Tab-separated table of N, CA, C and O in Angstrom:
chain	number	residue	atom	x	y	z
A	266	GLN	N	-102.131	-50.192	-22.655
A	266	GLN	CA	-102.423	-49.102	-24.074
A	266	GLN	C	-102.437	-47.853	-23.634
A	266	GLN	O	-103.510	-47.477	-23.001
A	267	VAL	N	-101.341	-47.371	-24.330
A	267	VAL	CA	-101.563	-45.844	-24.097
A	267	VAL	C	-102.523	-45.056	-25.291
A	267	VAL	O	-102.412	-45.324	-26.173
A	268	ARG	N	-103.176	-44.203	-24.850
A	268	ARG	CA	-104.018	-43.486	-25.580
A	268	ARG	C	-103.629	-42.168	-25.627
A	268	ARG	O	-103.790	-41.382	-24.341
A	269	PHE	N	-103.961	-41.029	-26.623
A	269	PHE	CA	-104.044	-39.770	-26.503
A	269	PHE	C	-105.406	-38.994	-26.709
A	269	PHE	O	-105.893	-39.285	-27.749
A	270	VAL	N	-106.058	-38.335	-26.109
A	270	VAL	CA	-107.324	-37.766	-26.174
A	270	VAL	C	-107.059	-36.080	-26.674
A	270	VAL	O	-106.966	-35.529	-25.426
A	271	GLU	N	-107.179	-35.706	-27.908
A	271	GLU	CA	-106.814	-34.443	-27.886
A	271	GLU	C	-108.221	-33.626	-27.887
A	271	GLU	O	-109.426	-34.111	-28.550
A	272	SER	N	-108.319	-32.099	-27.577
A	272	SER	CA	-109.516	-31.740	-27.843
A	272	SER	C	-109.123	-30.393	-28.033
A	272	SER	O	-108.136	-29.862	-27.579
A	273	GLY	N	-110.276	-29.468	-28.221
A	273	GLY	CA	-110.133	-27.828	-28.479
A	273	GLY	C	-110.188	-27.167	-29.796
A	273	GLY	O	-109.940	-25.944	-29.979
A	274	GLY	N	-109.752	-28.228	-30.668
A	274	GLY	CA	-109.830	-27.617	-32.112
A	274	GLY	C	-110.902	-26.959	-32.514
A	274	GLY	O	-112.027	-27.238	-32.231
A	275	ASP	N	-110.949	-25.873	-33.505
A	275	ASP	CA	-112.177	-25.381	-33.707
A	275	ASP	C	-111.939	-24.372	-35.327
A	275	ASP	O	-110.810	-24.264	-35.549
A	276	LEU	N	-113.083	-23.642	-35.911
A	276	LEU	CA	-112.643	-22.936	-36.876
A	276	LEU	C	-112.838	-21.308	-36.244
A	276	LEU	O	-113.327	-20.929	-35.204
A	277	VAL	N	-111.684	-20.974	-36.507
A	277	VAL	CA	-111.274	-19.448	-36.088
A	277	VAL	C	-110.813	-18.436	-36.853
A	277	VAL	O	-110.105	-19.068	-38.113
A	278	GLN	N	-110.976	-17.376	-36.740
A	278	GLN	CA	-110.496	-16.374	-37.804
A	278	GLN	C	-109.106	-15.946	-37.800
A	278	GLN	O	-108.443	-16.099	-36.442
A	279	PRO	N	-108.283	-15.693	-38.546
A	279	PRO	CA	-106.979	-15.044	-38.515
A	279	PRO	C	-106.707	-14.113	-37.663
A	279	PRO	O	-107.562	-13.231	-37.102
A	280	GLY	N	-105.734	-14.331	-36.744
A	280	GLY	CA	-105.525	-13.507	-35.564
A	280	GLY	C	-106.021	-13.852	-33.921
A	280	GLY	O	-105.859	-13.268	-33.166
A	281	GLY	N	-106.734	-14.637	-34.164
A	281	GLY	CA	-107.518	-15.676	-33.117
A	281	GLY	C	-106.667	-16.398	-32.299
A	281	GLY	O	-105.829	-16.707	-32.639
A	282	SER	N	-107.520	-16.898	-31.432
A	282	SER	CA	-106.632	-18.006	-30.297
A	282	SER	C	-107.329	-19.155	-30.167
A	282	SER	O	-108.701	-19.179	-30.101
A	283	LEU	N	-106.862	-20.078	-29.928
A	283	LEU	CA	-107.445	-21.430	-29.354
A	283	LEU	C	-106.420	-22.005	-28.455
A	283	LEU	O	-105.324	-21.756	-28.482
A	284	ARG	N	-106.912	-22.928	-27.332
A	284	ARG	CA	-106.133	-23.684	-26.224
A	284	ARG	C	-106.647	-25.210	-26.337
A	284	ARG	O	-107.572	-25.600	-26.564
A	285	LEU	N	-105.609	-25.838	-27.149
A	285	LEU	CA	-105.747	-27.275	-27.426
A	285	LEU	C	-105.334	-28.093	-25.901
A	285	LEU	O	-104.548	-27.601	-25.211
A	286	SER	N	-106.067	-29.178	-25.514
A	286	SER	CA	-105.846	-30.102	-24.791
A	286	SER	C	-105.390	-31.430	-24.966
A	286	SER	O	-106.095	-32.011	-26.342
A	287	CYS	N	-104.604	-32.254	-24.352
A	287	CYS	CA	-104.480	-33.566	-24.847
A	287	CYS	C	-104.188	-34.020	-23.356
A	287	CYS	O	-103.513	-33.783	-22.264
A	288	VAL	N	-105.013	-35.458	-23.304
A	288	VAL	CA	-105.076	-36.288	-22.057
A	288	VAL	C	-104.347	-37.690	-22.235
A	288	VAL	O	-105.260	-38.351	-22.986
A	289	PRO	N	-103.189	-37.981	-21.816
A	289	PRO	CA	-102.739	-39.239	-22.287
A	289	PRO	C	-103.299	-40.262	-21.135
A	289	PRO	O	-103.170	-39.905	-19.711
A	290	SER	N	-103.500	-41.367	-21.622
A	290	SER	CA	-103.803	-42.397	-20.423
A	290	SER	C	-102.534	-43.376	-20.303
A	290	SER	O	-101.324	-43.041	-20.754
A	291	GLY	N	-102.508	-44.288	-19.187
A	291	GLY	CA	-101.678	-45.326	-19.246
A	291	GLY	C	-100.495	-45.043	-18.091
A	291	GLY	O	-99.388	-45.653	-18.105
A	292	GLY	N	-100.796	-43.963	-17.653
A	292	GLY	CA	-99.724	-43.462	-16.406
A	292	GLY	C	-98.355	-43.048	-16.833
A	292	GLY	O	-97.582	-43.141	-16.198
A	293	ILE	N	-98.257	-42.583	-18.068
A	293	ILE	CA	-96.978	-42.140	-18.733
A	293	ILE	C	-96.729	-40.598	-18.644
A	293	ILE	O	-95.674	-39.914	-18.876
A	294	PHE	N	-97.696	-39.584	-18.126
A	294	PHE	CA	-97.835	-38.431	-17.892
A	294	PHE	C	-96.343	-37.800	-17.462
A	294	PHE	O	-95.846	-36.962	-17.853
A	295	ARG	N	-96.265	-38.545	-16.361
A	295	ARG	CA	-94.822	-37.625	-15.497
A	295	ARG	C	-93.637	-38.472	-16.103
A	295	ARG	O	-92.633	-37.929	-15.407
A	296	VAL	N	-93.588	-39.131	-16.956
A	296	VAL	CA	-92.268	-40.091	-17.487
A	296	VAL	C	-91.517	-39.376	-18.616
A	296	VAL	O	-90.481	-39.658	-18.660
A	297	TYR	N	-92.522	-38.967	-19.586
A	297	TYR	CA	-91.959	-38.411	-21.093
A	297	TYR	C	-92.110	-37.293	-21.100
A	297	TYR	O	-92.742	-36.613	-20.912
A	298	THR	N	-91.127	-36.488	-22.119
A	298	THR	CA	-91.380	-35.462	-22.944
A	298	THR	C	-92.678	-35.744	-23.840
A	298	THR	O	-92.768	-36.622	-24.152
A	299	LEU	N	-93.780	-34.439	-23.755
A	299	LEU	CA	-94.663	-34.684	-24.378
A	299	LEU	C	-94.872	-33.332	-25.612
A	299	LEU	O	-94.144	-32.447	-25.156
A	300	ALA	N	-95.340	-33.950	-26.526
A	300	ALA	CA	-95.099	-32.924	-27.766
A	300	ALA	C	-96.447	-32.515	-28.468
A	300	ALA	O	-97.173	-33.470	-28.472
A	301	TRP	N	-96.640	-31.491	-29.284
A	301	TRP	CA	-97.737	-31.357	-30.218
A	301	TRP	C	-96.875	-31.437	-31.477
A	301	TRP	O	-95.804	-30.935	-31.919
A	302	TYR	N	-97.822	-32.206	-32.221
A	302	TYR	CA	-97.524	-32.508	-33.765
A	302	TYR	C	-98.757	-31.727	-34.596
A	302	TYR	O	-99.758	-31.491	-33.972
A	303	ARG	N	-98.373	-31.387	-35.731
A	303	ARG	CA	-99.608	-31.229	-36.461
A	303	ARG	C	-99.395	-31.523	-38.294
A	303	ARG	O	-98.215	-31.926	-38.836
A	304	GLN	N	-100.577	-31.936	-39.011
A	304	GLN	CA	-100.424	-32.294	-40.272
A	304	GLN	C	-101.516	-31.820	-41.049
A	304	GLN	O	-102.691	-31.826	-40.644
A	305	ALA	N	-101.040	-30.960	-42.053
A	305	ALA	CA	-101.801	-30.200	-42.748
A	305	ALA	C	-102.239	-30.804	-44.217
A	305	ALA	O	-101.391	-32.238	-44.121
A	306	PRO	N	-103.301	-30.684	-44.810
A	306	PRO	CA	-103.460	-31.419	-45.772
A	306	PRO	C	-102.599	-31.641	-46.884
A	306	PRO	O	-101.808	-30.571	-47.125
A	307	GLY	N	-102.015	-32.856	-47.355
A	307	GLY	CA	-100.972	-32.689	-48.353
A	307	GLY	C	-99.613	-32.479	-47.810
A	307	GLY	O	-98.561	-32.783	-48.626
A	308	LYS	N	-99.587	-32.562	-46.534
A	308	LYS	CA	-98.045	-32.101	-45.990
A	308	LYS	C	-97.885	-33.392	-45.110
A	308	LYS	O	-98.629	-34.063	-44.473
A	309	GLN	N	-96.692	-33.353	-44.703
A	309	GLN	CA	-96.081	-34.426	-43.582
A	309	GLN	C	-96.448	-33.667	-42.286
A	309	GLN	O	-96.581	-32.577	-42.019
A	310	ARG	N	-96.685	-34.770	-41.282
A	310	ARG	CA	-96.785	-34.320	-39.961
A	310	ARG	C	-95.684	-33.614	-39.499
A	310	ARG	O	-94.354	-34.172	-39.829
A	311	GLU	N	-95.522	-32.739	-38.782
A	311	GLU	CA	-94.466	-32.037	-38.187
A	311	GLU	C	-94.556	-31.770	-36.398
A	311	GLU	O	-95.676	-31.231	-36.209
A	312	MET	N	-93.558	-31.439	-36.182
A	312	MET	CA	-93.442	-31.067	-34.434
A	312	MET	C	-93.390	-29.748	-34.337
A	312	MET	O	-92.997	-29.088	-35.318
A	313	VAL	N	-94.710	-29.105	-33.501
A	313	VAL	CA	-94.773	-27.881	-33.287
A	313	VAL	C	-94.062	-27.385	-32.119
A	313	VAL	O	-93.675	-26.251	-32.117
A	314	ALA	N	-94.381	-28.231	-30.878
A	314	ALA	CA	-93.774	-27.851	-29.718
A	314	ALA	C	-93.753	-28.954	-28.838
A	314	ALA	O	-94.494	-29.880	-28.869
A	315	GLU	N	-92.477	-28.922	-27.965
A	315	GLU	CA	-92.743	-30.243	-26.767
A	315	GLU	C	-92.173	-29.328	-25.437
A	315	GLU	O	-91.792	-28.180	-25.173
A	316	VAL	N	-92.325	-30.146	-24.562
A	316	VAL	CA	-92.418	-29.858	-23.451
A	316	VAL	C	-91.647	-31.218	-22.334
A	316	VAL	O	-92.219	-32.267	-22.402
A	317	THR	N	-90.746	-30.795	-21.796
A	317	THR	CA	-89.976	-31.875	-20.969
A	317	THR	C	-90.548	-32.229	-19.672
A	317	THR	O	-91.308	-31.285	-19.140
A	318	THR	N	-90.385	-33.329	-18.975
A	318	THR	CA	-90.878	-33.544	-17.552
A	318	THR	C	-90.521	-32.117	-16.379
A	318	THR	O	-91.342	-32.228	-15.895
A	319	ALA	N	-89.395	-31.728	-16.787
A	319	ALA	CA	-88.681	-30.618	-15.762
A	319	ALA	C	-89.525	-29.139	-16.356
A	319	ALA	O	-89.573	-28.224	-15.550
A	320	GLY	N	-90.321	-29.149	-17.498
A	320	GLY	CA	-91.130	-28.174	-17.836
A	320	GLY	C	-90.391	-27.282	-19.061
A	320	GLY	O	-90.653	-26.094	-19.373
A	321	SER	N	-89.246	-27.501	-19.568
A	321	SER	CA	-88.372	-26.723	-20.459
A	321	SER	C	-89.191	-27.081	-21.853
A	321	SER	O	-89.788	-27.965	-21.994
A	322	THR	N	-89.404	-26.156	-22.783
A	322	THR	CA	-90.165	-26.022	-23.643
A	322	THR	C	-89.213	-25.854	-24.987
A	322	THR	O	-88.299	-25.153	-24.918
A	323	SER	N	-89.645	-26.129	-26.085
A	323	SER	CA	-89.150	-25.801	-27.527
A	323	SER	C	-90.095	-25.661	-28.496
A	323	SER	O	-91.153	-26.538	-28.385
A	324	TYR	N	-90.015	-25.188	-29.845
A	324	TYR	CA	-90.727	-24.845	-30.782
A	324	TYR	C	-90.215	-24.653	-31.971
A	324	TYR	O	-89.262	-24.382	-32.372
A	325	THR	N	-91.109	-25.245	-32.861
A	325	THR	CA	-90.768	-24.973	-34.424
A	325	THR	C	-90.605	-23.406	-34.747
A	325	THR	O	-91.519	-22.568	-33.971
A	326	ASP	N	-89.830	-23.072	-35.430
A	326	ASP	CA	-89.541	-21.735	-35.808
A	326	ASP	C	-90.779	-20.835	-36.133
A	326	ASP	O	-91.183	-19.742	-35.626
A	327	SER	N	-91.598	-21.499	-36.882
A	327	SER	CA	-92.929	-20.958	-37.388
A	327	SER	C	-94.148	-20.353	-36.577
A	327	SER	O	-94.808	-19.700	-36.687
A	328	VAL	N	-93.927	-21.123	-35.152
A	328	VAL	CA	-94.801	-20.499	-33.787
A	328	VAL	C	-94.183	-19.897	-32.874
A	328	VAL	O	-94.885	-19.824	-32.123
A	329	LYS	N	-92.863	-20.007	-33.050
A	329	LYS	CA	-92.309	-19.034	-32.095
A	329	LYS	C	-92.729	-17.765	-31.594
A	329	LYS	O	-93.245	-16.575	-32.473
A	330	GLY	N	-93.148	-17.545	-30.619
A	330	GLY	CA	-93.920	-16.040	-29.945
A	330	GLY	C	-95.418	-15.901	-30.175
A	330	GLY	O	-96.049	-15.272	-29.683
A	331	ARG	N	-96.025	-17.351	-30.525
A	331	ARG	CA	-97.244	-17.132	-30.848
A	331	ARG	C	-98.056	-18.290	-30.034
A	331	ARG	O	-99.023	-18.271	-29.602
A	332	PHE	N	-97.264	-19.253	-29.941
A	332	PHE	CA	-97.657	-20.655	-29.459
A	332	PHE	C	-97.031	-20.870	-28.075
A	332	PHE	O	-95.760	-20.823	-27.717
A	333	THR	N	-97.598	-21.640	-26.929
A	333	THR	CA	-97.137	-21.905	-25.699
A	333	THR	C	-97.833	-22.800	-25.301
A	333	THR	O	-98.912	-23.319	-25.153
A	334	ILE	N	-96.842	-23.960	-25.410
A	334	ILE	CA	-97.066	-25.379	-24.502
A	334	ILE	C	-96.648	-25.228	-23.141
A	334	ILE	O	-95.709	-25.004	-22.499
A	335	SER	N	-97.912	-25.978	-22.274
A	335	SER	CA	-97.540	-26.447	-20.753
A	335	SER	C	-97.916	-27.473	-20.511
A	335	SER	O	-98.842	-28.270	-21.430
A	336	ARG	N	-97.815	-28.165	-19.259
A	336	ARG	CA	-98.464	-29.273	-18.857
A	336	ARG	C	-98.809	-29.152	-17.196
A	336	ARG	O	-98.092	-28.377	-16.663
A	337	ASP	N	-99.753	-29.576	-16.984
A	337	ASP	CA	-100.627	-29.481	-15.821
A	337	ASP	C	-100.359	-31.025	-14.904
A	337	ASP	O	-101.090	-31.881	-15.236
A	338	ASN	N	-99.763	-31.317	-14.359
A	338	ASN	CA	-99.276	-32.222	-13.667
A	338	ASN	C	-100.516	-33.262	-12.938
A	338	ASN	O	-100.432	-34.334	-12.815
A	339	ALA	N	-101.227	-31.991	-12.044
A	339	ALA	CA	-102.273	-32.705	-11.379
A	339	ALA	C	-103.460	-32.782	-12.157
A	339	ALA	O	-104.281	-33.510	-11.527
A	340	LYS	N	-103.486	-32.325	-13.317
A	340	LYS	CA	-104.658	-32.566	-14.456
A	340	LYS	C	-104.446	-33.621	-15.440
A	340	LYS	O	-104.994	-33.984	-16.132
A	341	ASN	N	-102.901	-34.151	-15.499
A	341	ASN	CA	-102.805	-35.127	-16.216
A	341	ASN	C	-102.955	-34.598	-17.711
A	341	ASN	O	-103.294	-35.139	-18.575
A	342	THR	N	-102.633	-33.388	-17.880
A	342	THR	CA	-103.203	-32.842	-19.383
A	342	THR	C	-101.919	-31.674	-19.698
A	342	THR	O	-101.068	-31.135	-19.067
A	343	VAL	N	-101.595	-31.646	-21.230
A	343	VAL	CA	-100.738	-30.957	-21.716
A	343	VAL	C	-101.461	-30.355	-22.763
A	343	VAL	O	-102.567	-30.504	-23.719
A	344	TYR	N	-101.210	-28.830	-22.574
A	344	TYR	CA	-101.905	-27.907	-23.489
A	344	TYR	C	-101.245	-27.118	-24.760
A	344	TYR	O	-99.997	-27.089	-24.505
A	345	LEU	N	-101.944	-26.772	-25.484
A	345	LEU	CA	-101.084	-25.962	-26.405
A	345	LEU	C	-101.823	-24.519	-26.634
A	345	LEU	O	-102.907	-24.575	-27.163
A	346	GLN	N	-101.558	-23.334	-26.145
A	346	GLN	CA	-102.145	-21.921	-26.187
A	346	GLN	C	-101.656	-21.393	-27.496
A	346	GLN	O	-100.172	-21.219	-27.835
A	347	MET	N	-102.395	-21.344	-28.258
A	347	MET	CA	-102.375	-20.872	-29.752
A	347	MET	C	-102.688	-19.462	-29.890
A	347	MET	O	-104.128	-19.120	-29.899
A	348	ASP	N	-101.929	-18.301	-30.141
A	348	ASP	CA	-102.310	-16.854	-30.318
A	348	ASP	C	-101.903	-16.420	-31.639
A	348	ASP	O	-101.124	-16.925	-32.255
A	349	GLY	N	-102.436	-15.576	-32.354
A	349	GLY	CA	-102.182	-14.863	-33.596
A	349	GLY	C	-102.253	-16.087	-34.576
A	349	GLY	O	-100.957	-16.010	-35.578
A	350	LEU	N	-103.235	-16.790	-34.712
A	350	LEU	CA	-103.312	-17.813	-35.705
A	350	LEU	C	-103.337	-17.225	-37.185
A	350	LEU	O	-103.746	-16.121	-37.525
A	351	LYS	N	-102.810	-18.085	-38.125
A	351	LYS	CA	-102.625	-17.850	-39.379
A	351	LYS	C	-103.341	-18.738	-40.049
A	351	LYS	O	-103.013	-19.902	-39.779
A	352	PHE	N	-103.348	-18.578	-41.166
A	352	PHE	CA	-103.852	-19.510	-42.334
A	352	PHE	C	-103.193	-20.616	-42.353
A	352	PHE	O	-103.736	-21.943	-42.368
A	353	GLU	N	-101.778	-20.669	-42.188
A	353	GLU	CA	-100.938	-21.714	-42.594
A	353	GLU	C	-101.111	-22.488	-41.342
A	353	GLU	O	-100.225	-23.566	-41.445
A	354	ASP	N	-101.790	-22.212	-40.238
A	354	ASP	CA	-101.822	-23.068	-38.696
A	354	ASP	C	-102.790	-24.408	-38.792
A	354	ASP	O	-102.827	-25.014	-38.369
A	355	THR	N	-103.773	-23.962	-40.145
A	355	THR	CA	-104.513	-25.104	-40.259
A	355	THR	C	-104.068	-26.046	-40.548
A	355	THR	O	-103.531	-26.739	-41.540
A	356	ALA	N	-104.575	-27.214	-39.528
A	356	ALA	CA	-104.216	-28.912	-39.582
A	356	ALA	C	-105.021	-29.331	-38.828
A	356	ALA	O	-105.860	-29.149	-37.757
A	357	VAL	N	-104.621	-30.926	-38.624
A	357	VAL	CA	-105.232	-31.626	-37.443
A	357	VAL	C	-103.782	-31.741	-36.470
A	357	VAL	O	-102.442	-31.822	-37.078
A	358	TYR	N	-104.233	-31.302	-35.287
A	358	TYR	CA	-102.975	-31.306	-34.213
A	358	TYR	C	-103.427	-32.703	-33.203
A	358	TYR	O	-104.485	-32.881	-33.115
A	359	TYR	N	-102.155	-33.164	-33.066
A	359	TYR	CA	-102.027	-34.624	-32.202
A	359	TYR	C	-100.612	-34.171	-31.265
A	359	TYR	O	-99.829	-33.304	-31.073
A	360	CYS	N	-101.186	-35.081	-30.259
A	360	CYS	CA	-100.049	-35.122	-29.287
A	360	CYS	C	-99.551	-36.411	-29.077
A	360	CYS	O	-100.153	-37.625	-29.349
A	361	ASN	N	-98.274	-36.591	-28.461
A	361	ASN	CA	-97.498	-37.853	-28.262
A	361	ASN	C	-96.540	-37.564	-27.086
A	361	ASN	O	-96.057	-36.666	-27.073
A	362	ALA	N	-95.708	-38.898	-26.596
A	362	ALA	CA	-95.130	-39.045	-25.959
A	362	ALA	C	-93.543	-39.100	-26.806
A	362	ALA	O	-93.683	-39.691	-27.778
A	363	VAL	N	-92.620	-38.498	-26.645
A	363	VAL	CA	-91.188	-38.474	-27.164
A	363	VAL	C	-89.889	-38.988	-26.464
A	363	VAL	O	-89.767	-38.509	-25.118
A	364	LEU	N	-89.294	-39.403	-27.029
A	364	LEU	CA	-87.818	-39.972	-26.549
A	364	LEU	C	-86.935	-39.618	-27.646
A	364	LEU	O	-86.863	-40.286	-28.497
A	365	ARG	N	-85.955	-38.628	-27.281
A	365	ARG	CA	-84.997	-37.846	-28.370
A	365	ARG	C	-86.125	-37.216	-29.549
A	365	ARG	O	-86.804	-36.599	-29.317
A	366	THR	N	-86.001	-38.172	-30.193
A	366	THR	CA	-86.721	-37.562	-31.687
A	366	THR	C	-87.722	-38.940	-31.950
A	366	THR	O	-88.458	-38.564	-33.180
A	367	SER	N	-88.284	-39.881	-31.326
A	367	SER	CA	-88.842	-40.904	-31.616
A	367	SER	C	-90.012	-40.777	-31.074
A	367	SER	O	-90.288	-40.345	-29.718
A	368	ILE	N	-91.282	-40.822	-31.643
A	368	ILE	CA	-92.510	-41.259	-31.106
A	368	ILE	C	-92.513	-42.322	-30.484
A	368	ILE	O	-92.314	-43.400	-31.077
A	369	LEU	N	-93.138	-42.543	-29.075
A	369	LEU	CA	-93.465	-43.524	-28.723
A	369	LEU	C	-94.739	-44.277	-28.765
A	369	LEU	O	-94.772	-45.688	-28.647
A	370	TYR	N	-95.750	-43.644	-29.128
A	370	TYR	CA	-97.058	-44.561	-29.322
A	370	TYR	C	-97.975	-44.114	-30.573
A	370	TYR	O	-97.179	-43.413	-30.989
A	371	SER	N	-98.821	-44.694	-30.796
A	371	SER	CA	-99.678	-44.642	-31.613
A	371	SER	C	-100.831	-43.300	-31.911
A	371	SER	O	-100.669	-42.781	-30.362
A	372	TRP	N	-100.746	-42.814	-32.759
A	372	TRP	CA	-101.375	-41.434	-32.961
A	372	TRP	C	-102.881	-41.459	-32.545
A	372	TRP	O	-103.844	-42.624	-32.925
A	373	GLY	N	-103.450	-40.411	-32.033
A	373	GLY	CA	-105.033	-40.524	-31.503
A	373	GLY	C	-105.596	-39.985	-32.720
A	373	GLY	O	-105.179	-39.921	-33.627
A	374	GLN	N	-106.699	-39.363	-32.346
A	374	GLN	CA	-107.842	-38.979	-33.541
A	374	GLN	C	-107.039	-37.532	-33.951
A	374	GLN	O	-107.577	-37.088	-35.139
A	375	GLY	N	-106.755	-36.964	-32.791
A	375	GLY	CA	-106.276	-35.416	-33.182
A	375	GLY	C	-107.502	-34.614	-33.232
A	375	GLY	O	-108.806	-34.976	-33.102
A	376	THR	N	-107.325	-32.963	-33.232
A	376	THR	CA	-108.148	-32.186	-33.176
A	376	THR	C	-108.139	-31.218	-34.373
A	376	THR	O	-106.806	-30.597	-34.467
A	377	GLN	N	-108.872	-30.840	-35.006
A	377	GLN	CA	-108.976	-30.261	-36.171
A	377	GLN	C	-108.844	-28.447	-36.109
A	377	GLN	O	-109.846	-28.250	-35.210
A	378	VAL	N	-107.982	-27.984	-36.214
A	378	VAL	CA	-107.966	-26.253	-36.383
A	378	VAL	C	-107.833	-25.937	-37.600
A	378	VAL	O	-106.827	-26.039	-38.303
A	379	THR	N	-108.923	-24.897	-37.831
A	379	THR	CA	-109.026	-24.379	-39.193
A	379	THR	C	-109.059	-22.958	-38.874
A	379	THR	O	-109.593	-22.314	-37.985
A	380	VAL	N	-108.346	-21.949	-39.717
A	380	VAL	CA	-108.217	-20.642	-39.666
A	380	VAL	C	-108.382	-20.122	-40.944
A	380	VAL	O	-108.034	-20.392	-42.151
A	381	SER	N	-109.486	-19.609	-40.863
A	381	SER	CA	-110.356	-18.911	-42.007
A	381	SER	C	-111.361	-17.954	-41.709
A	381	SER	O	-111.631	-17.358	-40.582
A	382	PRO	N	-111.386	-16.682	-42.815
A	382	PRO	CA	-112.473	-16.026	-42.407
A	382	PRO	C	-113.832	-16.213	-42.006
A	382	PRO	O	-114.298	-17.016	-42.366
């Protein structure tokens, strides 16, 4: 059974930075594209960023230039560096493996990011 353990969320002021981490189990790390998603209260879950096995990255427009996704194969970890945080970045952040546009596994607990003065 594949599980995702997300961490690093916190309360941060606007303009601040956080680094989220995700460790998937089940030996899938080097097989699939990995992505970060987020779900704000009352909104649908949306993809934030993804990184392929080759290291290519893509981002949703609202975070381009502020967020950076990366993967460390040695540590079996995918990161999301978030800089210049805004109120609208407040959400629970999740990671998952993706194939084309399909999510492959059940969601983990996520990690809460709150941007507030």
